[in-house]
Coordinates of C-alpha atoms in Angstrom, one line a residue:
X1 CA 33.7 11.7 215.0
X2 CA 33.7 14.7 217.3
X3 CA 33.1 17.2 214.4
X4 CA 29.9 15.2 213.4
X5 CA 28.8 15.0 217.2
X6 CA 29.8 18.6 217.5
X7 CA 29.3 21.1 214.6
X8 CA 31.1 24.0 216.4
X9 CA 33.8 23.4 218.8
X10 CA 32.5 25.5 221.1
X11 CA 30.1 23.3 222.5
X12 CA 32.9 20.7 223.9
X13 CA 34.1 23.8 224.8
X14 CA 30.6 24.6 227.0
X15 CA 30.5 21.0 228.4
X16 CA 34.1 21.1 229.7
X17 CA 33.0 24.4 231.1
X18 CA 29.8 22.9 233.1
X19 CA 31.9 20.2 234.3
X20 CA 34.5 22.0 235.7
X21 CA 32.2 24.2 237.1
X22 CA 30.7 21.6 238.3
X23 CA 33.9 19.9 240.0
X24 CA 35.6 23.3 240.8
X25 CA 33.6 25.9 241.3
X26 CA 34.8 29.5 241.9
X27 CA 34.1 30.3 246.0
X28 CA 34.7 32.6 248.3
X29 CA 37.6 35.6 247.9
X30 CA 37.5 34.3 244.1
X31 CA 33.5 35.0 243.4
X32 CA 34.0 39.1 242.6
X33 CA 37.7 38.9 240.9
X34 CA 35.5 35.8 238.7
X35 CA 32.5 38.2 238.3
X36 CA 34.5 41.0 237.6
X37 CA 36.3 39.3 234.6
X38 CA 33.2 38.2 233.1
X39 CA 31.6 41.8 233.5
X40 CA 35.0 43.1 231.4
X41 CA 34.9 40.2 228.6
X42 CA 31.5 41.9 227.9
X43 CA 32.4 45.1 227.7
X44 CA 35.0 44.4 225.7
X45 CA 32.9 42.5 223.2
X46 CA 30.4 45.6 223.1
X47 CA 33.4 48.1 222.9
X48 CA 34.6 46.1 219.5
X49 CA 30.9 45.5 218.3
X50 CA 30.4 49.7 218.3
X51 CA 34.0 49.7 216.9
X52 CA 33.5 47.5 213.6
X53 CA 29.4 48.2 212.9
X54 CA 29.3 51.1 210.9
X55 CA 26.9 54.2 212.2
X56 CA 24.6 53.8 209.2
X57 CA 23.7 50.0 209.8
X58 CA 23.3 50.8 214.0
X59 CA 20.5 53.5 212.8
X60 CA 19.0 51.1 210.0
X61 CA 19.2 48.7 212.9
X62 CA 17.1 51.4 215.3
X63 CA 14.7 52.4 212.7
X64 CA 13.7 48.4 212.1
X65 CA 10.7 48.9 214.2
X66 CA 9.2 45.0 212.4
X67 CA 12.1 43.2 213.9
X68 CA 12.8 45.3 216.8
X69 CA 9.6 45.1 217.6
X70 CA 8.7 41.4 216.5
X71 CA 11.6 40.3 219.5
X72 CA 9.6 42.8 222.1
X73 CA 6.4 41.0 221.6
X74 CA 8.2 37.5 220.9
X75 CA 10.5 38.0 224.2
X76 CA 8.0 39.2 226.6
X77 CA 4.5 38.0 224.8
X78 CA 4.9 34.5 223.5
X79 CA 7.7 33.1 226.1
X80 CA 5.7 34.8 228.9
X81 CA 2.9 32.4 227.7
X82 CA 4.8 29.6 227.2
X83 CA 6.4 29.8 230.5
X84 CA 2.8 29.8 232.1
X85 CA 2.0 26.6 230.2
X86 CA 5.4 25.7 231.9
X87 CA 4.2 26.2 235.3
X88 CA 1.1 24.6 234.7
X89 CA 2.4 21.2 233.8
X90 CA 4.9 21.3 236.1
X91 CA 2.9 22.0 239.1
X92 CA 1.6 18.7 240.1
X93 CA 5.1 17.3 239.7
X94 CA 7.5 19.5 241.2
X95 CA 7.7 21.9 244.2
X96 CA 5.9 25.2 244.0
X97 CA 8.9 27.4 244.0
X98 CA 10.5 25.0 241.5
X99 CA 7.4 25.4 239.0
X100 CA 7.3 28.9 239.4
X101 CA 10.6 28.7 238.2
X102 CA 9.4 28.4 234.8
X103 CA 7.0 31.0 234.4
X104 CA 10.3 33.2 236.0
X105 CA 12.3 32.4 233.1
X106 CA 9.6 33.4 230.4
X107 CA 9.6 37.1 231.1
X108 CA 12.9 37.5 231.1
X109 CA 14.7 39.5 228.5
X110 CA 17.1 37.9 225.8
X111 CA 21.0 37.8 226.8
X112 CA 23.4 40.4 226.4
X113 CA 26.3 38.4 224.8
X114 CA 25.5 35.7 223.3
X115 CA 22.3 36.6 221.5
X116 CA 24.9 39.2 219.3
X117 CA 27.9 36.2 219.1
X118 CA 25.4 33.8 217.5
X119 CA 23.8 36.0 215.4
X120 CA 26.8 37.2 214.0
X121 CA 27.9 33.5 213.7
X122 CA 24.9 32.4 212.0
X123 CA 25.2 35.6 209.5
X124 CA 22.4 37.8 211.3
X125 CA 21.8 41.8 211.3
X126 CA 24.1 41.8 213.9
X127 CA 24.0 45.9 214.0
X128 CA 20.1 45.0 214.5
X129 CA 21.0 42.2 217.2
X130 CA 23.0 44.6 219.2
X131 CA 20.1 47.1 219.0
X132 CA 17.5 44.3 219.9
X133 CA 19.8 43.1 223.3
X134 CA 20.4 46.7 224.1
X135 CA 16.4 47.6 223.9
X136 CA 15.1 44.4 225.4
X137 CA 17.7 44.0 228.3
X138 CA 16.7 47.7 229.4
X139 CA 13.1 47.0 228.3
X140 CA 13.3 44.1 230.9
X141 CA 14.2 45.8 234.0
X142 CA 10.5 47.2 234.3
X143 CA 9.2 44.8 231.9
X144 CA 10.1 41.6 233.5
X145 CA 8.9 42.4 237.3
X146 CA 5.9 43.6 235.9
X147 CA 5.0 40.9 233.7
X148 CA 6.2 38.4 236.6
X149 CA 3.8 40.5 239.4
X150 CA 0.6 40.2 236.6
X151 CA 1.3 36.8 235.8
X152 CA 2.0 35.2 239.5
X153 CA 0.6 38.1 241.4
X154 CA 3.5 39.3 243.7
X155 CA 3.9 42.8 243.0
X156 CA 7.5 43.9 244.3
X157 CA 9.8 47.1 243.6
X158 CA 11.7 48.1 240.9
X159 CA 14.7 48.9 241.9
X160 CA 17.1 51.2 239.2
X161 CA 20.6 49.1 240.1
X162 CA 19.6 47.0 237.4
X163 CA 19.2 49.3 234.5
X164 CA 22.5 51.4 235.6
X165 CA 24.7 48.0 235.5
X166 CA 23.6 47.5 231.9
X167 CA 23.5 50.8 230.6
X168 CA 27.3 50.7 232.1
X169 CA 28.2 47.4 230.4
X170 CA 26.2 47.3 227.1
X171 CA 25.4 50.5 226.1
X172 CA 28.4 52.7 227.2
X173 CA 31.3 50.7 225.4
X174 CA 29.3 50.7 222.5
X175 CA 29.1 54.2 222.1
X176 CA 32.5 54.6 223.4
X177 CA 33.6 51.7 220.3
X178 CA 31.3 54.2 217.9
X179 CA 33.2 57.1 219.1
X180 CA 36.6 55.6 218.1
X181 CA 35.3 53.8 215.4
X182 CA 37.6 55.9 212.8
X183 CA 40.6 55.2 214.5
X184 CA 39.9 51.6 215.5
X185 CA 38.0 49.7 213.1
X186 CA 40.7 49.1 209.9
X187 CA 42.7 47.4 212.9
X188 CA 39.6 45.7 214.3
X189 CA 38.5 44.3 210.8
X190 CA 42.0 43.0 210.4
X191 CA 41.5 41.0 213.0
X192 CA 38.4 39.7 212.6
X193 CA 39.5 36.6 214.7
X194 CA 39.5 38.8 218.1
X195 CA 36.3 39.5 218.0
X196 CA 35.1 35.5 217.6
X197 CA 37.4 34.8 220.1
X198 CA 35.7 37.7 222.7
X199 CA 32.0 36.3 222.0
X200 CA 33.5 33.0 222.9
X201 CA 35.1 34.0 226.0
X202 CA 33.1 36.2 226.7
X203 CA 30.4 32.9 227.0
X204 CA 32.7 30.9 228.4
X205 CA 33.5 32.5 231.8
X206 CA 29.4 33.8 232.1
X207 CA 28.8 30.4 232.2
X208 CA 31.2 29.5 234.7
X209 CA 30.6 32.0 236.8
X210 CA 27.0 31.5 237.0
X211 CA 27.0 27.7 237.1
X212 CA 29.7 27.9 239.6
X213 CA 27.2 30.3 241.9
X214 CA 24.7 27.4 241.3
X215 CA 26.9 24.3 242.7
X216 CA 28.1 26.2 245.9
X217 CA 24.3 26.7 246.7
X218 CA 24.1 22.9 246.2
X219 CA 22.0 22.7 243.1
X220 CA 22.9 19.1 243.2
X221 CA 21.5 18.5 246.2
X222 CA 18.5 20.1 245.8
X223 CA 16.9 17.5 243.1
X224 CA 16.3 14.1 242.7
X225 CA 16.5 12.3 239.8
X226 CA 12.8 12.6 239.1
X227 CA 12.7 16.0 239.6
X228 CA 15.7 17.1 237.5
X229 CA 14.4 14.9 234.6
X230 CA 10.9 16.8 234.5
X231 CA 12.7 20.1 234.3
X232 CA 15.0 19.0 232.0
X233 CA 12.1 17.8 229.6
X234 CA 10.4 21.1 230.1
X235 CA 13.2 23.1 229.6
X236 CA 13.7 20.7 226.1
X237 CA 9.9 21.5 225.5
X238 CA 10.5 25.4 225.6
X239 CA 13.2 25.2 223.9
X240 CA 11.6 23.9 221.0
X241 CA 8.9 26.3 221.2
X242 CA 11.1 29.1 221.9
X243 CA 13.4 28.7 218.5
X244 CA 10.8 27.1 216.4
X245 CA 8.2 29.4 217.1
X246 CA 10.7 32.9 217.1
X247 CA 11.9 31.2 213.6
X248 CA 8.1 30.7 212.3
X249 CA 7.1 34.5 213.7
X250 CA 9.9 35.7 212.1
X251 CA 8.7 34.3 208.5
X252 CA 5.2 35.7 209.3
X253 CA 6.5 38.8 209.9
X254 CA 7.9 39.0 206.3
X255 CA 11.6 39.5 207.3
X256 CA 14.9 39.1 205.6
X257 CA 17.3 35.9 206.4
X258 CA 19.2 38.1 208.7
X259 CA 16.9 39.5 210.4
X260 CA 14.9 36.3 211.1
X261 CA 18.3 34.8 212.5
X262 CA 18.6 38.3 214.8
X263 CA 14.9 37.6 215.8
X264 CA 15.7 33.5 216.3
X265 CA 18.2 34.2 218.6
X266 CA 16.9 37.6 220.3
X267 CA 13.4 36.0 221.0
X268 CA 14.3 32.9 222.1
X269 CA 17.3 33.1 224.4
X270 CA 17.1 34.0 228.2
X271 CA 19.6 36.1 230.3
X272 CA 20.8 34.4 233.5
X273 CA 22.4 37.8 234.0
X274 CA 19.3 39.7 234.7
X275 CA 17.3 36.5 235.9
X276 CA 20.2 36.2 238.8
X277 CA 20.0 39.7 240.6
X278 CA 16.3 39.9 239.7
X279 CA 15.5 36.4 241.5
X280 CA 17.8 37.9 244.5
X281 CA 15.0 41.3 244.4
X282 CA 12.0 39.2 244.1
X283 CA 12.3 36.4 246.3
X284 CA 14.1 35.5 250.0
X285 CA 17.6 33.7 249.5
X286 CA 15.7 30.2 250.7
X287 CA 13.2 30.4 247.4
X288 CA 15.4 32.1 245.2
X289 CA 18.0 29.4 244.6
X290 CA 15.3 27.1 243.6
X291 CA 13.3 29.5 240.9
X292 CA 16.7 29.7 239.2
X293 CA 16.8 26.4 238.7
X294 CA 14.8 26.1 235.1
X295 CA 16.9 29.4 234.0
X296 CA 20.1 28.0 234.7
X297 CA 19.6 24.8 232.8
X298 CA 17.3 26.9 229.7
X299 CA 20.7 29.4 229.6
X300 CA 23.3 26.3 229.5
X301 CA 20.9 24.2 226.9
X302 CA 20.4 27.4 224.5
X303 CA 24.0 28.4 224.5
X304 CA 24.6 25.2 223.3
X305 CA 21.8 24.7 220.9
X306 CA 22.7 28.1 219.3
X307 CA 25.9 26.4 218.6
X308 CA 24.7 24.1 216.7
X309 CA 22.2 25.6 214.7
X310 CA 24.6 28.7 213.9
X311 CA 26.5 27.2 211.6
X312 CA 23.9 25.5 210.1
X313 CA 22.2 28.5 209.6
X314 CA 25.1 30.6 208.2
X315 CA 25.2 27.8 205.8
X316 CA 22.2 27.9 204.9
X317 CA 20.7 25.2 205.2
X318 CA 16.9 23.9 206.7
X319 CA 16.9 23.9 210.6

């Protein structure tokens, strides 16, 4: 029964995760020993990804300027639209900051982690997919407040934090894994197992720590029932434009199975780790809590949306 509900056992996995969140969030003294164990699961999961990907499939994966540069348009072109549609429906129904939400989450870049874990669970490029969250995620801190300060007209600073923190934990261990790569990788591709089990933890503990940051600022207090129902159906909406329409490009653009699935989940996934500290830059603490909303609940619904549709599409089958 659960296995039919549940097509990867991961996504119990993310419920239990939400709930405890949820019940037991991570507070006070505990918030930067939490933040700093989800900061090392990633580099970790980089490290072994520069370890195991040959050198010759990273530069194939540079030098595929259609899908590298099918995700820049999809992930800052076509969601930055949708999310204005976003806004615009939600307007009338929910508070400004709320609706504005939405439009926040469509120019942001894809996520670090889990964009390469499903991918590479779905059978994607995933030398490409590391190359796509690498170039998108750095990309994005310009990108994003720019596209948010044309789009809603608040032009603010960019600040260079941003960019350092994921050159440190993106790009840096993956060099470092490509450096040692001779040494390490037999061992690594014996134990292929780790590196599922990193991208899973890795997912995990983001999404407690984040959603745990949301319920201490009382996210659950903050909406009624009416309200968190329209987001939730907006957020279902995008969604559904988001993958449908990143899977459609993808086939438009004349690309290969893998790289369609490392352009599925590169387009159409948002990072709630740049949408955090960049909501905490663009807006005061009262209005900030608020905008995150719709990115929160997009982040938790896509992570486990991708895994459903991963093994479905390593399968390959219709989705």
């Amino acid at each position: 029964m659960l296995a039919r509900i549940f097509p990867d056992r991961f996504v119990p996995i993310l419920l239990a995760t939400i709930l405890i969140a949820s019940l037991l969030p991570v507070r006070g003294a505990a918030v930067p020993v939490a933040e700093a164990l989800s900061t090392a699961a990633i580099v970790l999961l980089f490290f072994l990804n520069g370890v195991r990907l040959p050198r010759d499939e990273v530069l194939h994966g540079i030098r595929n300027w259609k899908l590298q540069g099918g995700a820049f348009l999809f992930c800052f072109g076509a969601m930055a639209l949708f999310g204005v549609g976003a806004q615009l429906a939600a307007t009338p129904f929910l508070p400004a900051a709320l609706a504005l939400g939405f439009l926040f989450l469509g120019i942001l870049p894809s996520t670090v982690q889990s964009a390469t874990a499903a991918s590479g669970l779905a059978g994607g490029n995933v030398a490409a997919s590391v190359v796509a969250a690498a170039l998108l995620n750095l990309a994005g801190v310009i990108a994003s407040p720019l596209l948010f300060a044309a789009l809603a007209g608040s032009a603010e600073a960019i600040h260079g934090e941003a960019a350092l923190r994921i050159v440190a934990i993106l790009l840096l261990p993956f060099i470092a894994g490509q450096f040692v790569q001779k040494w390490l990788r037999p061992w690594v591709l014996a134990h292929r197992g780790l590196a599922t089990l990193m991208d899973r933890t890795a997912i995990a503990v983001a999404v407690y720590v984040a959603f745990s940051a949301a319920v201490v600022a009382g996210i659950w207090q903050l909406l009624d029932g009416r309200e968190i129902g329209i987001v939730f159906a907006l957020v279902a909406a995008l969604l559904a434009l988001a993958f449908g329409g990143a899977w459609l490009f993808g086939r438009l653009l004349g690309l290969a199975r893998p790289d369609r699935v490392t352009l599925l989940f590169s387009g159409a996934q948002k990072s709630i780790a740049v949408g955090a500290p960049l909501a905490a830059t663009l807006f005061a603490p009262a209005i900030a809590g608020m905008v995150l909303v719709p990115i929160l609940v997009y982040h938790m619904a896509q992570l486990i949306l991708s895994a459903w549709i991963a093994p479905a599409l390593k399968r390959g089958e219709k989705v």
